[in-house]
Short mmCIF file of C-alpha atoms (C1' of nucleotides) in Angstrom, two decimals:
data_model
loop_
_atom_site.label_atom_id
_atom_site.label_comp_id
_atom_site.label_asym_id
_atom_site.label_seq_id
_atom_site.Cartn_x
_atom_site.Cartn_y
_atom_site.Cartn_z
CA UNK A 1 -1.74 -7.78 -27.28
CA UNK A 2 1.87 -7.29 -28.04
CA UNK A 3 4.04 -5.03 -29.90
CA UNK A 4 2.40 -4.85 -33.20
CA UNK A 5 1.48 -1.43 -32.12
CA UNK A 6 4.43 0.82 -32.53
CA UNK A 7 3.65 3.89 -34.45
CA UNK A 8 5.65 6.61 -35.97
CA UNK A 9 9.28 7.26 -35.75
CA UNK A 10 9.59 10.56 -34.11
CA UNK A 11 12.66 12.28 -32.89
CA UNK A 12 16.03 10.72 -33.40
CA UNK A 13 16.89 9.20 -30.15
CA UNK A 14 19.81 10.17 -28.11
CA UNK A 15 20.26 6.95 -26.27
CA UNK A 16 20.62 7.55 -22.63
CA UNK A 17 23.95 6.09 -21.61
CA UNK A 18 22.06 4.66 -18.73
CA UNK A 19 23.96 3.87 -15.59
CA UNK A 20 23.71 0.22 -15.27
CA UNK A 21 21.86 -2.36 -13.46
CA UNK A 22 24.32 -5.14 -13.92
CA UNK A 23 21.78 -7.14 -15.76
CA UNK A 24 22.53 -4.78 -18.57
CA UNK A 25 25.25 -6.40 -20.45
CA UNK A 26 23.79 -9.83 -21.02
CA UNK A 27 20.38 -8.33 -21.50
CA UNK A 28 21.30 -5.69 -23.95
CA UNK A 29 22.59 -8.46 -26.14
CA UNK A 30 19.46 -10.53 -25.97
CA UNK A 31 16.92 -7.85 -26.61
CA UNK A 32 15.69 -5.80 -29.47
CA UNK A 33 14.67 -2.23 -29.22
CA UNK A 34 11.16 -1.12 -30.05
CA UNK A 35 9.48 2.21 -30.33
CA UNK A 36 5.98 2.86 -29.00
CA UNK A 37 3.69 5.83 -29.36
CA UNK A 38 1.97 7.56 -26.46
CA UNK A 39 -0.63 5.66 -24.40
CA UNK A 40 0.08 2.42 -26.19
CA UNK A 41 -0.37 -0.88 -24.42
CA UNK A 42 2.76 -2.98 -24.10
CA UNK A 43 1.13 -5.92 -22.38
CA UNK A 44 -2.05 -6.68 -20.52
CA UNK A 45 -2.69 -7.97 -17.03
CA UNK A 46 -2.89 -11.75 -17.00
CA UNK A 47 -1.04 -12.27 -20.25
CA UNK A 48 1.79 -14.78 -20.24
CA UNK A 49 4.99 -12.99 -19.32
CA UNK A 50 6.89 -13.95 -22.43
CA UNK A 51 9.09 -10.88 -22.38
CA UNK A 52 10.63 -8.48 -19.96
CA UNK A 53 11.40 -4.90 -20.77
CA UNK A 54 13.78 -2.08 -20.13
CA UNK A 55 12.91 1.54 -20.73
CA UNK A 56 15.40 3.23 -23.00
CA UNK A 57 13.59 6.54 -23.35
CA UNK A 58 10.17 7.87 -22.47
CA UNK A 59 8.09 6.52 -19.62
CA UNK A 60 5.85 3.55 -18.88
CA UNK A 61 3.12 2.98 -16.33
CA UNK A 62 1.77 -0.29 -15.00
CA UNK A 63 -1.79 -0.42 -13.72
CA UNK A 64 -4.86 -2.39 -12.88
CA UNK A 65 -8.46 -1.41 -13.43
CA UNK A 66 -11.02 -2.45 -10.84
CA UNK A 67 -14.45 -3.72 -11.70
CA UNK A 68 -16.01 -0.29 -11.19
CA UNK A 69 -13.51 1.42 -13.44
CA UNK A 70 -11.12 2.86 -10.86
CA UNK A 71 -7.59 2.63 -12.13
CA UNK A 72 -4.62 2.11 -9.84
CA UNK A 73 -1.18 2.78 -11.21
CA UNK A 74 1.38 0.43 -9.72
CA UNK A 75 4.52 2.19 -10.84
CA UNK A 76 6.11 4.53 -13.32
CA UNK A 77 9.19 3.30 -15.15
CA UNK A 78 11.76 5.75 -16.43
CA UNK A 79 14.82 5.25 -18.62
CA UNK A 80 17.02 2.51 -17.21
CA UNK A 81 14.20 0.81 -15.32
CA UNK A 82 13.28 -2.80 -15.93
CA UNK A 83 9.62 -3.77 -15.90
CA UNK A 84 7.47 -6.74 -16.73
CA UNK A 85 9.77 -9.20 -14.99
CA UNK A 86 7.52 -11.59 -13.14
CA UNK A 87 8.46 -14.35 -10.76
CA UNK A 88 5.37 -16.17 -11.92
CA UNK A 89 4.52 -16.56 -15.56
CA UNK A 90 1.76 -14.03 -15.97
CA UNK A 91 1.91 -10.28 -15.93
CA UNK A 92 0.36 -9.01 -12.72
CA UNK A 93 -0.38 -5.56 -14.15
CA UNK A 94 -1.00 -4.07 -17.55
CA UNK A 95 1.68 -1.81 -18.96
CA UNK A 96 1.41 1.10 -21.33
CA UNK A 97 3.50 4.01 -22.42
CA UNK A 98 2.99 7.39 -20.83
CA UNK A 99 4.74 9.14 -23.68
CA UNK A 100 6.51 8.10 -26.86
CA UNK A 101 9.04 5.59 -25.68
CA UNK A 102 11.76 3.26 -26.75
CA UNK A 103 11.84 -0.02 -24.95
CA UNK A 104 14.27 -2.87 -24.99
CA UNK A 105 12.33 -6.11 -25.27
CA UNK A 106 13.97 -9.27 -23.97
CA UNK A 107 12.79 -12.82 -24.26
CA UNK A 108 12.14 -14.17 -20.82
CA UNK A 109 12.98 -17.76 -21.66
CA UNK A 110 16.45 -16.73 -22.78
CA UNK A 111 17.10 -14.95 -19.50
CA UNK A 112 15.73 -17.86 -17.52
CA UNK A 113 17.92 -20.32 -19.35
CA UNK A 114 20.90 -18.19 -18.64
CA UNK A 115 19.96 -17.85 -14.99
CA UNK A 116 19.69 -21.60 -14.63
CA UNK A 117 23.33 -21.89 -15.60
CA UNK A 118 24.75 -18.70 -14.20
CA UNK A 119 24.05 -18.05 -10.55
CA UNK A 120 25.14 -14.44 -10.98
CA UNK A 121 22.36 -13.81 -13.46
CA UNK A 122 19.93 -15.60 -11.18
CA UNK A 123 20.89 -13.32 -8.36
CA UNK A 124 20.39 -10.27 -10.54
CA UNK A 125 16.88 -11.41 -11.41
CA UNK A 126 16.20 -11.79 -7.73
CA UNK A 127 17.60 -8.35 -7.04
CA UNK A 128 15.36 -6.76 -9.66
CA UNK A 129 12.33 -8.39 -8.05
CA UNK A 130 13.60 -7.28 -4.67
CA UNK A 131 13.76 -3.69 -5.83
CA UNK A 132 10.26 -4.00 -7.18
CA UNK A 133 9.15 -5.31 -3.82
CA UNK A 134 10.73 -2.37 -2.07
CA UNK A 135 9.00 -0.03 -4.45
CA UNK A 136 5.64 -1.63 -3.72
CA UNK A 137 6.29 -1.45 0.01
CA UNK A 138 7.16 2.23 -0.27
CA UNK A 139 3.96 2.67 -2.23
CA UNK A 140 2.00 1.13 0.63
CA UNK A 141 3.66 3.53 3.04
CA UNK A 142 2.67 6.44 0.82
CA UNK A 143 -0.95 5.40 0.53
CA UNK A 144 -1.65 5.60 4.24
CA UNK A 145 -0.59 9.23 4.41
CA UNK A 146 -2.44 12.52 3.94
CA UNK A 147 -2.82 14.07 0.50
CA UNK A 148 -0.05 16.59 1.21
CA UNK A 149 2.28 13.85 2.30
CA UNK A 150 1.51 11.69 -0.70
CA UNK A 151 2.09 14.45 -3.19
CA UNK A 152 5.26 15.56 -1.40
CA UNK A 153 6.44 11.97 -1.35
CA UNK A 154 5.74 11.63 -5.04
CA UNK A 155 7.72 14.76 -5.84
CA UNK A 156 10.65 13.68 -3.73
CA UNK A 157 10.59 10.26 -5.39
CA UNK A 158 10.54 11.76 -8.86
CA UNK A 159 13.28 14.19 -7.95
CA UNK A 160 15.43 11.34 -6.73
CA UNK A 161 14.94 9.40 -9.91
CA UNK A 162 15.50 12.28 -12.27
CA UNK A 163 19.13 12.97 -12.91
CA UNK A 164 20.43 15.97 -11.00
CA UNK A 165 18.22 18.50 -12.72
CA UNK A 166 16.69 20.98 -10.32
CA UNK A 167 13.46 21.00 -12.31
CA UNK A 168 11.45 17.81 -12.54
CA UNK A 169 10.09 17.04 -15.95
CA UNK A 170 6.87 15.13 -15.46
CA UNK A 171 6.05 12.68 -18.20
CA UNK A 172 2.66 11.91 -16.69
CA UNK A 173 -0.62 13.77 -16.39
CA UNK A 174 -2.37 14.84 -13.21
CA UNK A 175 -4.73 11.94 -13.73
CA UNK A 176 -1.79 9.54 -13.76
CA UNK A 177 -0.42 11.04 -10.57
CA UNK A 178 -3.86 10.88 -8.98
CA UNK A 179 -4.24 7.22 -9.93
CA UNK A 180 -0.81 6.48 -8.55
CA UNK A 181 -1.48 8.22 -5.24
CA UNK A 182 -5.08 7.16 -4.78
CA UNK A 183 -6.33 10.76 -4.94
CA UNK A 184 -8.31 12.85 -7.43
CA UNK A 185 -6.87 15.22 -10.01
CA UNK A 186 -8.47 18.10 -8.16
CA UNK A 187 -6.64 17.20 -4.98
CA UNK A 188 -3.36 16.85 -6.87
CA UNK A 189 -3.83 20.22 -8.45
CA UNK A 190 -4.86 21.98 -5.26
CA UNK A 191 -2.01 20.45 -3.32
CA UNK A 192 0.53 21.53 -5.91
CA UNK A 193 -0.75 25.10 -5.94
CA UNK A 194 -0.64 25.05 -2.17
CA UNK A 195 3.00 23.94 -2.29
CA UNK A 196 3.63 26.70 -4.79
CA UNK A 197 2.03 29.32 -2.58
CA UNK A 198 4.09 28.16 0.36
CA UNK A 199 7.17 28.47 -1.86
CA UNK A 200 8.12 24.82 -1.57
CA UNK A 201 7.98 24.43 -5.34
CA UNK A 202 7.62 26.47 -8.49
CA UNK A 203 5.46 25.48 -11.45
CA UNK A 204 6.89 27.04 -14.62
CA UNK A 205 4.48 24.85 -16.59
CA UNK A 206 2.08 22.20 -15.38
CA UNK A 207 4.55 19.46 -16.33
CA UNK A 208 7.63 21.12 -14.88
CA UNK A 209 8.13 21.29 -11.16
CA UNK A 210 11.02 23.01 -9.55
CA UNK A 211 11.79 21.98 -6.01
CA UNK A 212 12.50 25.14 -4.10
CA UNK A 213 12.46 23.86 -0.57
CA UNK A 214 13.15 20.20 -0.41
CA UNK A 215 13.29 20.27 3.37
CA UNK A 216 9.72 21.54 3.53
CA UNK A 217 8.59 18.69 1.31
CA UNK A 218 10.63 16.15 3.20
CA UNK A 219 9.14 17.38 6.42
CA UNK A 220 5.70 16.52 5.11
CA UNK A 221 7.08 13.12 4.30
CA UNK A 222 6.84 12.15 7.94
CA UNK B 1 -3.30 8.39 19.71
CA UNK B 2 -1.58 5.14 19.33
CA UNK B 3 -1.45 1.70 20.61
CA UNK B 4 1.15 1.64 23.26
CA UNK B 5 3.00 -1.14 21.63
CA UNK B 6 5.17 -2.54 24.30
CA UNK B 7 8.64 -2.94 23.03
CA UNK B 8 10.29 -5.96 24.43
CA UNK B 9 13.61 -7.46 23.91
CA UNK B 10 13.86 -10.77 22.28
CA UNK B 11 13.05 -13.42 24.70
CA UNK B 12 12.96 -16.79 23.17
CA UNK B 13 11.39 -19.24 25.50
CA UNK B 14 13.22 -22.20 24.12
CA UNK B 15 15.45 -23.32 21.33
CA UNK B 16 15.39 -26.68 19.73
CA UNK B 17 17.38 -28.11 16.91
CA UNK B 18 14.92 -28.84 14.17
CA UNK B 19 14.09 -32.42 13.79
CA UNK B 20 11.43 -32.76 11.22
CA UNK B 21 9.30 -31.32 8.55
CA UNK B 22 8.23 -31.64 5.01
CA UNK B 23 10.05 -31.71 1.77
CA UNK B 24 9.32 -28.05 1.32
CA UNK B 25 13.01 -27.50 0.89
CA UNK B 26 16.38 -28.16 2.40
CA UNK B 27 15.60 -25.08 4.43
CA UNK B 28 13.90 -27.10 7.08
CA UNK B 29 17.16 -28.86 7.73
CA UNK B 30 19.18 -25.74 8.16
CA UNK B 31 17.14 -24.03 10.81
CA UNK B 32 16.45 -24.27 14.47
CA UNK B 33 13.10 -23.76 16.02
CA UNK B 34 12.47 -21.00 18.54
CA UNK B 35 9.54 -20.11 20.69
CA UNK B 36 8.52 -16.49 21.26
CA UNK B 37 6.00 -14.97 23.60
CA UNK B 38 3.30 -12.57 22.53
CA UNK B 39 4.26 -9.13 21.14
CA UNK B 40 7.92 -9.96 21.13
CA UNK B 41 10.25 -8.41 18.59
CA UNK B 42 11.97 -10.86 16.27
CA UNK B 43 14.02 -8.32 14.39
CA UNK B 44 14.04 -4.58 13.86
CA UNK B 45 13.83 -2.50 10.72
CA UNK B 46 17.28 -1.74 9.37
CA UNK B 47 19.01 -4.58 11.14
CA UNK B 48 21.25 -6.79 9.04
CA UNK B 49 19.18 -9.63 7.65
CA UNK B 50 21.25 -12.40 9.10
CA UNK B 51 18.38 -14.85 9.31
CA UNK B 52 15.18 -15.66 7.57
CA UNK B 53 12.20 -17.21 9.28
CA UNK B 54 9.32 -19.57 8.84
CA UNK B 55 6.26 -19.53 11.04
CA UNK B 56 5.57 -22.90 12.58
CA UNK B 57 2.73 -21.87 14.84
CA UNK B 58 1.22 -18.60 15.98
CA UNK B 59 1.37 -15.41 13.93
CA UNK B 60 3.83 -12.67 13.13
CA UNK B 61 3.39 -9.12 11.88
CA UNK B 62 5.89 -6.91 10.09
CA UNK B 63 5.56 -3.16 10.39
CA UNK B 64 7.10 0.26 10.20
CA UNK B 65 6.51 3.19 12.47
CA UNK B 66 6.47 6.65 10.92
CA UNK B 67 8.08 9.67 12.55
CA UNK B 68 4.77 10.79 14.04
CA UNK B 69 4.04 7.41 15.56
CA UNK B 70 1.65 6.01 13.01
CA UNK B 71 2.27 2.32 12.57
CA UNK B 72 1.76 0.54 9.27
CA UNK B 73 1.62 -3.22 9.27
CA UNK B 74 3.13 -4.66 6.12
CA UNK B 75 1.89 -8.21 6.45
CA UNK B 76 0.69 -10.94 8.74
CA UNK B 77 2.49 -14.28 8.56
CA UNK B 78 0.72 -17.46 9.50
CA UNK B 79 1.99 -21.02 9.92
CA UNK B 80 3.90 -22.10 6.83
CA UNK B 81 4.74 -18.55 5.75
CA UNK B 82 8.31 -17.42 5.29
CA UNK B 83 9.26 -13.91 6.35
CA UNK B 84 12.37 -11.83 6.82
CA UNK B 85 13.88 -12.92 3.51
CA UNK B 86 15.37 -9.80 1.98
CA UNK B 87 16.92 -9.38 -1.43
CA UNK B 88 19.12 -6.70 0.13
CA UNK B 89 20.97 -7.26 3.35
CA UNK B 90 18.86 -5.27 5.76
CA UNK B 91 15.39 -5.94 7.08
CA UNK B 92 12.98 -3.49 5.48
CA UNK B 93 10.42 -3.86 8.27
CA UNK B 94 10.42 -4.79 11.91
CA UNK B 95 8.86 -8.11 12.86
CA UNK B 96 7.15 -9.17 16.05
CA UNK B 97 4.88 -11.92 17.18
CA UNK B 98 1.16 -11.34 17.33
CA UNK B 99 0.67 -14.28 19.68
CA UNK B 100 2.86 -16.94 21.22
CA UNK B 101 4.63 -18.45 18.26
CA UNK B 102 7.12 -21.00 17.17
CA UNK B 103 9.41 -19.91 14.43
CA UNK B 104 11.98 -21.72 12.39
CA UNK B 105 15.12 -19.60 12.20
CA UNK B 106 17.44 -20.16 9.25
CA UNK B 107 20.83 -18.64 8.65
CA UNK B 108 20.72 -16.56 5.53
CA UNK B 109 24.32 -17.11 4.58
CA UNK B 110 23.78 -20.85 4.50
CA UNK B 111 20.84 -20.46 2.18
CA UNK B 112 22.70 -18.06 -0.03
CA UNK B 113 25.66 -20.39 -0.31
CA UNK B 114 23.37 -23.16 -1.28
CA UNK B 115 21.59 -20.98 -3.82
CA UNK B 116 24.87 -20.06 -5.44
CA UNK B 117 25.45 -23.73 -6.20
CA UNK B 118 21.92 -24.97 -6.70
CA UNK B 119 19.84 -23.06 -9.22
CA UNK B 120 16.71 -24.75 -7.90
CA UNK B 121 17.23 -23.20 -4.50
CA UNK B 122 17.98 -19.87 -6.13
CA UNK B 123 14.71 -20.05 -7.97
CA UNK B 124 12.85 -20.83 -4.75
CA UNK B 125 14.30 -17.74 -3.13
CA UNK B 126 13.21 -15.72 -6.10
CA UNK B 127 9.74 -17.23 -5.93
CA UNK B 128 9.39 -16.37 -2.26
CA UNK B 129 10.30 -12.76 -3.01
CA UNK B 130 7.90 -12.80 -5.92
CA UNK B 131 5.08 -13.92 -3.66
CA UNK B 132 5.97 -11.17 -1.25
CA UNK B 133 5.84 -8.71 -4.10
CA UNK B 134 2.42 -9.92 -5.09
CA UNK B 135 1.26 -9.57 -1.53
CA UNK B 136 2.52 -5.99 -1.39
CA UNK B 137 0.83 -5.21 -4.69
CA UNK B 138 -2.44 -6.65 -3.43
CA UNK B 139 -2.00 -4.52 -0.34
CA UNK B 140 -1.70 -1.43 -2.51
CA UNK B 141 -4.90 -2.39 -4.30
CA UNK B 142 -6.64 -2.74 -0.93
CA UNK B 143 -5.50 0.62 0.36
CA UNK B 144 -7.16 2.63 -2.38
CA UNK B 145 -10.56 1.22 -1.57
CA UNK B 146 -13.34 2.25 0.79
CA UNK B 147 -13.37 1.09 4.40
CA UNK B 148 -16.02 -1.53 3.64
CA UNK B 149 -14.01 -2.87 0.75
CA UNK B 150 -10.82 -2.98 2.76
CA UNK B 151 -12.37 -4.86 5.63
CA UNK B 152 -14.16 -7.23 3.28
CA UNK B 153 -10.91 -7.77 1.42
CA UNK B 154 -9.12 -8.48 4.65
CA UNK B 155 -11.71 -11.05 5.69
CA UNK B 156 -11.62 -12.78 2.34
CA UNK B 157 -7.83 -12.86 2.47
CA UNK B 158 -7.81 -14.33 5.94
CA UNK B 159 -10.47 -16.85 4.98
CA UNK B 160 -8.39 -17.95 2.02
CA UNK B 161 -5.32 -18.42 4.15
CA UNK B 162 -7.03 -20.25 6.97
CA UNK B 163 -7.44 -23.92 6.31
CA UNK B 164 -10.98 -24.81 5.35
CA UNK B 165 -12.59 -23.78 8.59
CA UNK B 166 -15.81 -21.84 8.11
CA UNK B 167 -14.97 -19.65 11.09
CA UNK B 168 -11.93 -17.44 10.90
CA UNK B 169 -9.81 -17.37 14.03
CA UNK B 170 -8.19 -13.96 14.19
CA UNK B 171 -4.82 -13.91 15.88
CA UNK B 172 -4.64 -10.13 15.71
CA UNK B 173 -6.39 -7.29 17.49
CA UNK B 174 -8.60 -4.64 15.95
CA UNK B 175 -5.66 -2.26 16.23
CA UNK B 176 -3.54 -4.62 14.18
CA UNK B 177 -6.22 -4.87 11.53
CA UNK B 178 -6.62 -1.11 11.53
CA UNK B 179 -2.88 -0.58 11.11
CA UNK B 180 -2.84 -3.09 8.28
CA UNK B 181 -5.74 -1.48 6.44
CA UNK B 182 -4.89 2.14 7.13
CA UNK B 183 -8.08 2.70 9.12
CA UNK B 184 -8.94 3.26 12.79
CA UNK B 185 -10.12 0.64 15.24
CA UNK B 186 -13.46 2.41 15.42
CA UNK B 187 -13.95 2.06 11.69
CA UNK B 188 -12.96 -1.61 11.79
CA UNK B 189 -15.41 -2.24 14.59
CA UNK B 190 -18.26 -0.33 12.98
CA UNK B 191 -17.71 -1.99 9.64
CA UNK B 192 -17.73 -5.46 11.19
CA UNK B 193 -20.95 -4.80 13.06
CA UNK B 194 -22.41 -3.46 9.85
CA UNK B 195 -21.45 -6.69 8.07
CA UNK B 196 -22.97 -8.59 10.91
CA UNK B 197 -26.23 -6.65 10.69
CA UNK B 198 -26.38 -7.26 6.98
CA UNK B 199 -25.85 -10.97 7.71
CA UNK B 200 -22.65 -11.21 5.71
CA UNK B 201 -20.80 -12.46 8.77
CA UNK B 202 -21.39 -13.63 12.32
CA UNK B 203 -19.24 -12.62 15.28
CA UNK B 204 -19.44 -15.37 17.92
CA UNK B 205 -16.59 -13.60 19.74
CA UNK B 206 -14.59 -10.60 18.69
CA UNK B 207 -11.76 -12.81 17.48
CA UNK B 208 -13.94 -15.31 15.64
CA UNK B 209 -15.58 -14.37 12.40
CA UNK B 210 -17.86 -16.64 10.53
CA UNK B 211 -18.37 -15.86 6.88
CA UNK B 212 -22.04 -16.22 6.16
CA UNK B 213 -22.28 -14.66 2.76
CA UNK B 214 -19.02 -14.72 0.95
CA UNK B 215 -20.60 -13.39 -2.21
CA UNK B 216 -21.72 -10.25 -0.41
CA UNK B 217 -18.19 -9.69 0.83
CA UNK B 218 -16.68 -10.47 -2.53
CA UNK B 219 -19.05 -8.02 -4.16
CA UNK B 220 -17.63 -5.28 -1.98
CA UNK B 221 -14.25 -6.42 -3.14
CA UNK B 222 -14.83 -4.74 -6.47
"C1'" DC C 1 -9.23 31.33 -35.10
"C1'" DG C 2 -11.72 27.66 -33.00
"C1'" DA C 3 -12.05 23.08 -30.86
"C1'" DC C 4 -10.40 20.13 -27.70
"C1'" DC C 5 -8.13 18.52 -23.74
"C1'" DA C 6 -5.60 19.20 -19.43
"C1'" DT C 7 -5.49 21.83 -15.54
"C1'" DT C 8 -7.07 25.00 -12.08
"C1'" DT C 9 -10.39 26.95 -9.05
"C1'" DG C 10 -14.79 27.19 -6.49
"C1'" DA C 11 -18.86 25.33 -3.80
"C1'" DT C 12 -20.77 21.61 -1.44
"C1'" DA C 13 -21.20 16.80 0.25
"C1'" DT C 14 -19.58 12.89 2.76
"C1'" DG C 15 -16.78 8.97 4.60
"C1'" DG C 16 -13.91 8.14 8.01
"C1'" DA C 17 -11.20 10.35 11.88
"C1'" DT C 18 -11.45 12.09 16.27
"C1'" DC C 19 -13.19 12.71 20.81
"C1'" DA C 20 -15.74 10.58 24.35
"C1'" DA C 21 -18.21 7.27 26.90
"C1'" DG C 22 -19.83 2.66 27.93
"C1'" DC C 23 -19.39 -2.40 28.18
"C1'" DG C 24 -17.82 -7.10 28.64
"C1'" DA C 25 -14.05 -10.22 29.57
"C1'" DT C 26 -9.95 -11.25 31.99
"C1'" DG C 27 -6.88 -11.00 35.65
"C1'" DT C 28 -5.19 -9.46 40.35
"C1'" DG C 29 -4.99 -8.56 45.10
"C1'" DG C 30 -7.52 -8.59 49.31
"C1'" DC D 1 -14.64 -15.60 45.89
"C1'" DC D 2 -15.45 -11.06 45.31
"C1'" DA D 3 -14.21 -5.98 44.17
"C1'" DC D 4 -11.76 -3.56 41.31
"C1'" DA D 5 -8.59 -2.38 37.67
"C1'" DT D 6 -7.36 -3.09 33.06
"C1'" DC D 7 -7.79 -4.07 28.38
"C1'" DG D 8 -9.93 -4.74 24.05
"C1'" DC D 9 -13.91 -3.67 21.79
"C1'" DT D 10 -18.20 -1.24 20.64
"C1'" DT D 11 -21.15 2.68 20.13
"C1'" DG D 12 -22.31 7.66 19.82
"C1'" DA D 13 -21.56 12.66 18.48
"C1'" DT D 14 -19.04 15.83 15.95
"C1'" DC D 15 -15.41 17.46 12.82
"C1'" DC D 16 -12.57 17.71 8.87
"C1'" DA D 17 -9.97 16.19 4.75
"C1'" DT D 18 -10.86 14.85 0.51
"C1'" DA D 19 -14.38 13.60 -2.99
"C1'" DT D 20 -17.72 15.27 -5.95
"C1'" DC D 21 -19.99 18.44 -8.90
"C1'" DA D 22 -19.45 22.46 -11.63
"C1'" DA D 23 -17.33 26.06 -14.14
"C1'" DA D 24 -13.52 28.86 -15.74
"C1'" DT D 25 -8.89 29.09 -17.70
"C1'" DG D 26 -5.08 27.88 -20.50
"C1'" DG D 27 -2.39 25.39 -23.79
"C1'" DT D 28 -2.02 22.75 -28.24
"C1'" DC D 29 -2.99 21.64 -32.73
"C1'" DG D 30 -5.67 21.55 -36.85
#
DNA sequence: CGACCATTTGATATGGATCAAGCGATGTGG
DNA sequence: CCACATCGCTTGATCCATATCAAATGGTCG
């Protein structure tokens, strides 16, 4: 289920001169860059974690599907983010692109070998997993809140991760957001229009969200 | 609306230099054992993570309290479990005992020094964080489910962690379970009696739960 | 232009929260 | 040793946030 999948070459990439996670330098050297189309699987849950990945452009989601078909999205990964790094040797989630994406693919065994010799690299691996843990813990804290609070929390999170821009560009659909927040698309939509009516945000298009009153959103983020 | 969680200052009942314990790691050698009473804080959220801990006996919960007083329990730690190990240098949650407990307290700096020299130790640290990550991810998967599924999932989890015994001994109150599952005590109680009526479990006492029909519970765990 | 898909909006249903009361076990002071 | 208070838990009645079902709108691409 690996990367035989990449499709067309689309726009010439302007490589994001991504601010680093120190793991960068060694990793950049060990990986090769691949291009994936939209909604393309990168790996599946339970597969051996032979590679780890870094988003260069686009966006990636990880998810699980329950027996009855409900899908839970574990995280969204944006340019600069590392995903697919497992402490065990199987992928805990499936991963697929949200939009056309370029991804740096790095052989896990190479990184592990390096880490065994270089305690600095080992510590960086640990740090990446630690960040992932924090993300999951924050996710737990989101999921116990009301719909308003979840959506507000999501917006604040996305705003934080998007570089300075006052308008958030959403790579993902309402369904993706719903599956991340444990809500339905209808609730996402209604909550956003409610925020718009209360002037906390503006919605130039359905995928662009301008934060007008961050304090109001943060206040919901109790 | 909340549990009036009594905040107490740390009051270790005794401190002993650690004599014994298994080959689990050199960690056992570096710690000292402490005894805590019930509902006693071990560390607070945001405090520098100077120590990490291993439960010897009893039970520990980690949690956060939101601005409005809602408490979310991040995890329960039972004998053998390590907690308080952070990849960063602050505790992300607060920790307190659920019941009288003995805890092995290990100086973080000592472990870190060792890890810097011994890649095996470094990998163990990483593995512990990886397990914690998995636990948090499982928690996320629980929180999107129905009340029945959450309670069933909790019971199955506790059954798995408790050594062989057919009857689960719960260290924690209904309020603790509720705050772990993002439900109310009333819902926990009602759901348990419902399971009892449907013969999936028996409730000899409120803190003892016998699993009668694991398949029925697992089925809910869709 | 027309078909398709994502999103919004509306009407109704429902699972779990909330409010409230009762009950059993445990502990305390008289 | 009992009477009473307290605490944790259960049970009942009602309410409300969000899901569900349904339809309209809008945007994109052939």
